Amino acid sequence: MNATQEQLKEKFGQAMVAAFGGEYAGVDPILVPASNPKFGDYQANVALSLSKRLGKQPRAIASAIVEKLDVSEICESPDIAGPGFINLKLKTTYLEAQLNAIQADSRLGVPIAKTAQREVVDFSSPNIAKEMHVGHLRSTIIGDSIARILEFLGHDVLRLNHVGDWGTQFGMLIAYLREVYPEALTTANALDIGDLVSFYRKAKQRFDADEAFQETARQEVVRLQAGAEDTLHAWKLLCEQSRQEFQVIYDLLDVKVTERGESFYNPLLPGIIEDLDKSGLLVENQGAKCVFLEGFTNREGEPLPLIVQKSDGGYNYATTDLAALRYRIQQDEAKRIIYVTDAGQSNHFAQFFQVARKAGWIPDDVELVHVPFGLVLGEDGKKFKTRSGDTVRLRDLLDEAVSYARADLEVRLKEEEREETQEFINNVAEVVGISAVKYADLSQNRTSNYIFSYEKMLDLKGNTAPYMLYAYARIQGISRKGGINFNELGENTKVLLQHETELALGKYLLQLDEVISTVEQDLLPNRLCEYLYELSKKFNQFYDRDRGVPVLTAEEPLRTSRLVLCDLTARTLKLGLSLLGIQVLERM
Ligand code: ARG
């Protein structure tokens, strides 16, 4: 709900008390945006909902409310329509005053959250010795944007990288490297991640085929868990190597995330088993320790167990997540914990959330949210692969986006007969390429699969990063052309909304806070993308030679008023894009 809706709600509260008595204070006016702009901006549906309680016709209730309703500062006089809807149309003078107010506000009218709280965003979270894949890319981009939005709202966000840095894979890898390339276990940077990944693959093949090797690998895991010095040292080197490679991607994407891998929670795992046992949830099943789940059954309809300790004493992914969850609640004091992973892990989250709840570890004021996303598909609709059928390396993918962006830019420069420095070209290509990848991901509803296409994401038309960046640069072009410093438009300028495109743009500019507060709740950044896209379209209509209004050539006071609208649009784009992790370009 935005500030206007809140004010209206309060006024409705007062009117209902005046009309029907004190017990009607706090009744929700059920205020929703009007279904058709012809009827106004908002519609209150409360009269219909009170019909039973008051034993009157909704229309009569509506007129009793309207009679006591004092919204004259905000709206034109309310209309009653249909069975008893109350239609409200915002006054132009009210909108103008609101726009003047946000013009002077660096937050553009978006308030700090009333209850700022600690929130954990668990995202990116690749696995050591394995390559970071497109699923991790989605997690990184979506998680970063969610974190940025929550931070902007004033929440105390802990960005956590739950790196897969522990487990049986290390036994395999270390045992294998001991045989074929022991230097890698003693010398820093003896391998690069590409080698590491291929060694990992070979180690796995060996493990699957050779029983004696399985035993060696297991012993290596035992040595790792027992903290044997050489194994531990080797493990650290391997982690360091992967970390360096991950960092290259984070730098390219301008993403900050704090590493707190699975190994961090190791010492807490025995305590998890103990406490589950104490709470009576733990069951031994064929030597494994588990908790039986509700709502998850096998084909025979029998309840499924969540295994928290295997018969060989080893722990599982879920055990670590239980420990991490408790730590985040008790030590980090998180009030909301958000996990960004592919939808394929939905059961995993539902299951360990359930176990943690049953164990009584989740206080009522703590919210657990799995934020699932769909797959990245190739243009053929199948799993995203290189032409030769290999998995795509993220670094190559990002580099390729940048080189496509560069090629597009060079064509454009030629067409426009423009000369630019190499530095300019490099910067524009990099910003456009990386933004295109991010925006293509964020602009989809994250729960659906998305088709990765360089061509589509770099299209200058449509809901793409280049389109949004271009809209921003175009507005900066107005200030350059007119020799105007937007920052100096001054506080005494008055916004005027006379033309219908001005009114539409002005109203839309005032909706940013509502959009952001929706994303705070549903964690769907695509809503912000849609808003920014719609805003650019509204701006283009306002600035359109035929349908819109003149700006630089307009007479005062309209000229300044329109420049303020330009500036507000640019600032909204810049702020909105920054919350998506996208930086703007003054020129492109
Ligand atoms: N490392 C996991 C993967 O690559 C993602 C971890 C997500 N976070 C968590 N707390 N389980 O799929």
Short mmCIF file of C-alpha atoms in Angstrom, two decimals, residues 142-454:
data_model
loop_
_atom_site.label_atom_id
_atom_site.label_comp_id
_atom_site.label_asym_id
_atom_site.label_seq_id
_atom_site.Cartn_x
_atom_site.Cartn_y
_atom_site.Cartn_z
CA ILE A 142 17.87 -13.01 -8.59
CA GLY A 143 19.33 -13.24 -5.09
CA ASP A 144 21.40 -10.10 -5.58
CA SER A 145 18.39 -8.14 -6.78
CA ILE A 146 16.25 -9.29 -3.86
CA ALA A 147 19.04 -8.35 -1.47
CA ARG A 148 19.39 -4.91 -3.08
CA ILE A 149 15.68 -4.23 -2.77
CA LEU A 150 15.56 -5.28 0.88
CA GLU A 151 18.66 -3.22 1.64
CA PHE A 152 17.12 -0.19 -0.01
CA LEU A 153 14.09 -0.61 2.23
CA GLY A 154 16.40 -0.40 5.22
CA HIS A 155 16.52 -4.07 6.17
CA ASP A 156 19.68 -5.46 7.65
CA VAL A 157 20.48 -8.02 4.98
CA LEU A 158 22.94 -10.84 5.40
CA ARG A 159 23.94 -12.06 1.96
CA LEU A 160 25.12 -15.62 2.40
CA ASN A 161 26.86 -17.87 -0.08
CA HIS A 162 26.07 -21.40 1.11
CA VAL A 163 28.90 -22.89 -0.90
CA GLY A 164 29.00 -26.68 -1.24
CA ASP A 165 32.46 -27.07 0.25
CA TRP A 166 32.15 -30.33 2.13
CA GLY A 167 31.18 -33.91 1.60
CA THR A 168 32.11 -37.13 -0.08
CA GLN A 169 33.11 -35.46 -3.35
CA PHE A 170 36.30 -34.28 -1.66
CA GLY A 171 37.27 -37.80 -0.65
CA MET A 172 37.01 -38.87 -4.26
CA LEU A 173 38.82 -35.87 -5.63
CA ILE A 174 41.64 -35.88 -3.12
CA ALA A 175 42.19 -39.65 -3.45
CA TYR A 176 42.30 -39.29 -7.20
CA LEU A 177 44.66 -36.32 -7.20
CA ARG A 178 47.01 -38.11 -4.81
CA GLU A 179 47.47 -40.69 -7.53
CA VAL A 180 47.64 -38.58 -10.65
CA TYR A 181 48.68 -35.08 -9.64
CA PRO A 182 49.85 -34.83 -6.03
CA GLU A 183 51.29 -31.31 -6.51
CA ALA A 184 47.74 -30.03 -6.73
CA LEU A 185 47.26 -31.02 -3.11
CA THR A 186 50.29 -29.21 -1.79
CA THR A 187 50.91 -26.23 -4.05
CA ALA A 188 48.59 -23.27 -4.45
CA ASN A 189 47.21 -22.60 -7.93
CA ALA A 190 48.66 -25.77 -9.44
CA LEU A 191 45.37 -26.28 -11.23
CA ASP A 192 42.86 -24.10 -12.85
CA ILE A 193 39.21 -24.66 -12.28
CA GLY A 194 38.74 -26.18 -15.71
CA ASP A 195 41.27 -28.85 -14.77
CA LEU A 196 39.68 -29.23 -11.38
CA VAL A 197 36.31 -29.92 -12.96
CA SER A 198 37.73 -32.48 -15.36
CA PHE A 199 39.69 -34.18 -12.57
CA TYR A 200 36.48 -34.27 -10.62
CA ARG A 201 34.73 -35.99 -13.49
CA LYS A 202 37.48 -38.56 -13.82
CA ALA A 203 37.52 -39.16 -10.09
CA LYS A 204 33.81 -39.81 -10.19
CA GLN A 205 34.14 -42.28 -13.05
CA ARG A 206 36.86 -44.05 -11.17
CA PHE A 207 34.75 -44.08 -8.03
CA ASP A 208 31.80 -45.61 -9.81
CA ALA A 209 33.88 -48.33 -11.41
CA ASP A 210 36.48 -49.32 -8.85
CA GLU A 211 35.63 -50.72 -5.43
CA ALA A 212 39.11 -50.46 -3.99
CA PHE A 213 39.14 -46.79 -4.98
CA GLN A 214 35.80 -46.27 -3.25
CA GLU A 215 37.38 -47.46 -0.05
CA THR A 216 40.39 -45.15 -0.45
CA ALA A 217 38.05 -42.25 -1.13
CA ARG A 218 36.02 -43.05 1.96
CA GLN A 219 39.11 -43.13 4.09
CA GLU A 220 40.03 -39.76 2.71
CA VAL A 221 36.64 -38.41 3.84
CA VAL A 222 37.24 -39.84 7.29
CA ARG A 223 40.66 -38.20 7.37
CA LEU A 224 39.11 -34.91 6.29
CA GLN A 225 36.46 -35.10 8.99
CA ALA A 226 39.05 -36.03 11.57
CA GLY A 227 41.07 -33.00 10.50
CA ALA A 228 44.16 -34.87 9.25
CA GLU A 229 46.63 -32.17 8.38
CA ASP A 230 47.60 -33.09 4.83
CA THR A 231 44.02 -33.80 3.76
CA LEU A 232 42.77 -30.63 5.34
CA HIS A 233 45.50 -28.64 3.63
CA ALA A 234 44.60 -30.20 0.29
CA TRP A 235 40.94 -29.39 0.87
CA LYS A 236 41.76 -25.77 1.63
CA LEU A 237 43.79 -25.45 -1.56
CA LEU A 238 40.96 -26.85 -3.64
CA CYS A 239 38.46 -24.49 -2.03
CA GLU A 240 40.73 -21.54 -2.58
CA GLN A 241 41.11 -22.39 -6.22
CA SER A 242 37.37 -22.57 -6.81
CA ARG A 243 36.81 -19.43 -4.82
CA GLN A 244 39.11 -17.44 -7.07
CA GLU A 245 37.20 -18.56 -10.09
CA PHE A 246 33.82 -17.77 -8.53
CA GLN A 247 35.12 -14.33 -7.67
CA VAL A 248 35.79 -13.58 -11.33
CA ILE A 249 32.08 -14.08 -11.99
CA TYR A 250 31.00 -12.02 -8.99
CA ASP A 251 33.26 -9.18 -10.11
CA LEU A 252 31.88 -9.27 -13.62
CA LEU A 253 28.36 -9.20 -12.24
CA ASP A 254 29.16 -6.65 -9.52
CA VAL A 255 27.72 -8.93 -6.85
CA LYS A 256 28.75 -9.00 -3.22
CA VAL A 257 28.10 -12.10 -1.17
CA THR A 258 29.64 -13.43 2.02
CA GLU A 259 30.93 -16.95 1.86
CA ARG A 260 29.70 -19.18 4.62
CA GLY A 261 29.92 -22.65 3.18
CA GLU A 262 28.51 -25.93 4.38
CA SER A 263 31.74 -26.74 6.24
CA PHE A 264 31.06 -23.82 8.58
CA TYR A 265 28.20 -25.75 10.15
CA ASN A 266 30.11 -29.06 10.58
CA PRO A 267 30.69 -28.71 14.29
CA LEU A 268 26.95 -28.20 14.80
CA LEU A 269 25.79 -31.38 13.08
CA PRO A 270 26.03 -33.81 16.02
CA GLY A 271 23.94 -31.37 18.07
CA ILE A 272 21.21 -31.45 15.43
CA ILE A 273 20.93 -35.23 15.67
CA GLU A 274 20.96 -35.08 19.47
CA ASP A 275 18.23 -32.47 19.63
CA LEU A 276 16.05 -34.25 17.10
CA ASP A 277 16.44 -37.33 19.25
CA LYS A 278 15.51 -35.42 22.41
CA SER A 279 12.39 -34.05 20.78
CA GLY A 280 11.35 -37.61 19.97
CA LEU A 281 11.38 -37.13 16.21
CA LEU A 282 14.37 -39.32 15.41
CA VAL A 283 13.76 -42.83 14.10
CA GLU A 284 16.37 -45.45 13.20
CA ASN A 285 15.64 -47.02 9.87
CA GLN A 286 18.02 -49.64 8.47
CA GLY A 287 20.87 -48.11 10.38
CA ALA A 288 20.17 -44.57 9.18
CA LYS A 289 18.79 -41.86 11.44
CA CYS A 290 15.79 -40.12 10.03
CA VAL A 291 12.64 -38.15 10.66
CA PHE A 292 9.42 -39.24 8.99
CA LEU A 293 7.68 -36.58 6.98
CA GLU A 294 4.05 -35.65 6.64
CA GLY A 295 2.73 -35.12 3.15
CA PHE A 296 5.62 -36.89 1.43
CA THR A 297 4.98 -40.49 0.52
CA ASN A 298 6.51 -43.14 -1.69
CA ARG A 299 4.59 -44.94 -4.43
CA GLU A 300 3.04 -47.29 -1.92
CA GLY A 301 1.69 -44.33 0.00
CA GLU A 302 4.00 -44.85 2.94
CA PRO A 303 5.50 -41.77 4.58
CA LEU A 304 8.99 -40.87 3.40
CA PRO A 305 11.84 -40.29 5.81
CA LEU A 306 14.28 -37.41 5.73
CA ILE A 307 17.63 -39.03 6.43
CA VAL A 308 19.74 -36.84 8.69
CA GLN A 309 22.56 -39.28 9.37
CA LYS A 310 23.54 -42.14 7.12
CA SER A 311 24.34 -45.59 8.43
CA ASP A 312 28.06 -44.90 7.95
CA GLY A 313 27.77 -41.90 10.24
CA GLY A 314 27.92 -39.29 7.46
CA TYR A 315 25.53 -36.35 7.36
CA ASN A 316 23.40 -35.09 4.47
CA TYR A 317 22.73 -31.82 2.65
CA ALA A 318 19.53 -31.49 4.71
CA THR A 319 21.35 -31.96 8.03
CA THR A 320 23.63 -29.05 7.17
CA ASP A 321 20.62 -26.99 6.19
CA LEU A 322 18.97 -27.73 9.53
CA ALA A 323 22.10 -26.59 11.33
CA ALA A 324 22.38 -23.50 9.14
CA LEU A 325 18.76 -22.64 9.76
CA ARG A 326 19.13 -22.84 13.52
CA TYR A 327 22.32 -20.83 13.41
CA ARG A 328 20.67 -18.12 11.34
CA ILE A 329 17.81 -17.85 13.78
CA GLN A 330 19.78 -18.08 17.01
CA GLN A 331 23.09 -16.42 16.17
CA ASP A 332 22.22 -14.19 13.23
CA GLU A 333 18.80 -13.33 14.68
CA ALA A 334 17.20 -13.42 11.27
CA LYS A 335 13.49 -12.74 11.02
CA ARG A 336 13.15 -13.81 7.43
CA ILE A 337 15.35 -16.39 5.72
CA ILE A 338 15.19 -16.46 1.95
CA TYR A 339 16.68 -19.28 -0.12
CA VAL A 340 17.14 -18.73 -3.83
CA THR A 341 17.53 -22.00 -5.74
CA ASP A 342 16.09 -23.82 -8.72
CA ALA A 343 12.58 -25.19 -8.34
CA GLY A 344 14.01 -28.72 -8.44
CA GLN A 345 14.96 -28.27 -4.80
CA SER A 346 11.48 -27.30 -3.61
CA ASN A 347 10.94 -30.62 -1.85
CA HIS A 348 14.24 -30.37 -0.06
CA PHE A 349 13.21 -27.02 1.41
CA ALA A 350 9.66 -28.08 2.26
CA GLN A 351 11.07 -31.13 4.01
CA PHE A 352 13.69 -29.63 6.24
CA PHE A 353 11.42 -26.65 7.00
CA GLN A 354 8.86 -29.16 8.20
CA VAL A 355 11.37 -30.99 10.39
CA ALA A 356 12.65 -27.74 11.89
CA ARG A 357 9.08 -26.65 12.66
CA LYS A 358 8.22 -29.95 14.28
CA ALA A 359 11.34 -29.73 16.37
CA GLY A 360 10.11 -26.34 17.58
CA TRP A 361 13.09 -24.44 16.21
CA ILE A 362 11.12 -21.82 14.30
CA PRO A 363 9.72 -19.00 16.44
CA ASP A 364 6.41 -17.54 15.29
CA ASP A 365 8.00 -14.30 14.17
CA VAL A 366 10.44 -15.99 11.81
CA GLU A 367 9.52 -16.53 8.20
CA LEU A 368 11.16 -19.14 5.97
CA VAL A 369 10.89 -18.65 2.25
CA HIS A 370 12.11 -20.76 -0.60
CA VAL A 371 12.35 -18.60 -3.72
CA PRO A 372 12.32 -21.12 -6.57
CA PHE A 373 13.16 -20.42 -10.19
CA GLY A 374 12.82 -22.32 -13.44
CA LEU A 375 15.40 -23.69 -15.84
CA VAL A 376 17.50 -21.86 -18.38
CA LEU A 377 16.78 -23.33 -21.79
CA GLY A 378 18.53 -23.01 -25.13
CA GLU A 379 16.71 -21.54 -28.12
CA ASP A 380 15.74 -25.07 -29.11
CA GLY A 381 13.76 -25.30 -25.87
CA LYS A 382 16.11 -27.94 -24.50
CA LYS A 383 18.58 -27.72 -21.67
CA PHE A 384 21.03 -24.88 -22.28
CA LYS A 385 24.23 -26.27 -23.84
CA THR A 386 27.03 -25.13 -26.12
CA ARG A 387 26.86 -26.08 -29.79
CA SER A 388 29.10 -29.02 -29.12
CA GLY A 389 26.78 -30.16 -26.36
CA ASP A 390 28.93 -29.21 -23.37
CA THR A 391 27.71 -27.27 -20.39
CA VAL A 392 28.24 -23.57 -20.88
CA ARG A 393 30.93 -21.93 -18.78
CA LEU A 394 29.52 -18.84 -17.14
CA ARG A 395 32.54 -16.81 -17.94
CA ASP A 396 32.21 -17.62 -21.62
CA LEU A 397 28.54 -16.82 -21.50
CA LEU A 398 29.13 -13.38 -20.02
CA ASP A 399 32.05 -12.66 -22.35
CA GLU A 400 29.90 -13.61 -25.28
CA ALA A 401 27.10 -11.28 -24.20
CA VAL A 402 29.63 -8.45 -24.05
CA SER A 403 31.02 -9.20 -27.49
CA TYR A 404 27.52 -9.34 -29.00
CA ALA A 405 26.81 -5.97 -27.39
CA ARG A 406 30.02 -4.60 -28.83
CA ALA A 407 29.15 -5.80 -32.33
CA ASP A 408 25.69 -4.18 -32.08
CA LEU A 409 27.23 -0.94 -30.90
CA GLU A 410 29.76 -0.87 -33.72
CA VAL A 411 27.02 -1.28 -36.30
CA ARG A 412 25.08 1.54 -34.71
CA LEU A 413 28.10 3.85 -34.58
CA LYS A 414 28.71 3.26 -38.26
CA GLU A 415 25.08 3.96 -39.16
CA GLU A 416 25.05 7.12 -37.12
CA GLU A 417 28.49 8.11 -38.42
CA ARG A 418 29.68 8.54 -34.86
CA GLU A 419 33.25 8.38 -33.64
CA GLU A 420 33.79 7.17 -30.09
CA THR A 421 36.90 6.29 -28.13
CA GLN A 422 37.86 2.69 -27.50
CA GLU A 423 37.27 3.31 -23.82
CA PHE A 424 33.71 4.45 -24.46
CA ILE A 425 33.04 1.42 -26.65
CA ASN A 426 34.44 -1.01 -24.10
CA ASN A 427 32.43 0.48 -21.29
CA VAL A 428 29.14 0.56 -23.19
CA ALA A 429 29.64 -3.00 -24.45
CA GLU A 430 30.36 -4.28 -20.98
CA VAL A 431 27.47 -2.51 -19.28
CA VAL A 432 24.99 -3.42 -22.01
CA GLY A 433 26.15 -7.05 -22.28
CA ILE A 434 26.06 -7.80 -18.57
CA SER A 435 22.84 -5.84 -18.03
CA ALA A 436 21.18 -7.71 -20.87
CA VAL A 437 21.90 -11.06 -19.23
CA LYS A 438 20.69 -9.84 -15.85
CA TYR A 439 17.57 -8.15 -17.17
CA ALA A 440 16.59 -11.11 -19.35
CA ASP A 441 16.64 -13.26 -16.27
CA LEU A 442 14.92 -10.81 -13.91
CA SER A 443 12.17 -9.69 -16.28
CA GLN A 444 10.65 -13.17 -16.47
CA ASN A 445 8.47 -14.45 -13.72
CA ARG A 446 11.23 -16.42 -12.04
CA THR A 447 9.11 -19.51 -11.57
CA SER A 448 8.95 -20.14 -15.31
CA ASN A 449 11.72 -21.57 -17.44
CA TYR A 450 13.41 -19.02 -19.61
CA ILE A 451 14.94 -19.25 -23.02
CA PHE A 452 18.38 -17.84 -23.27
CA SER A 453 18.81 -15.82 -26.46
CA TYR A 454 21.52 -13.23 -26.98
#
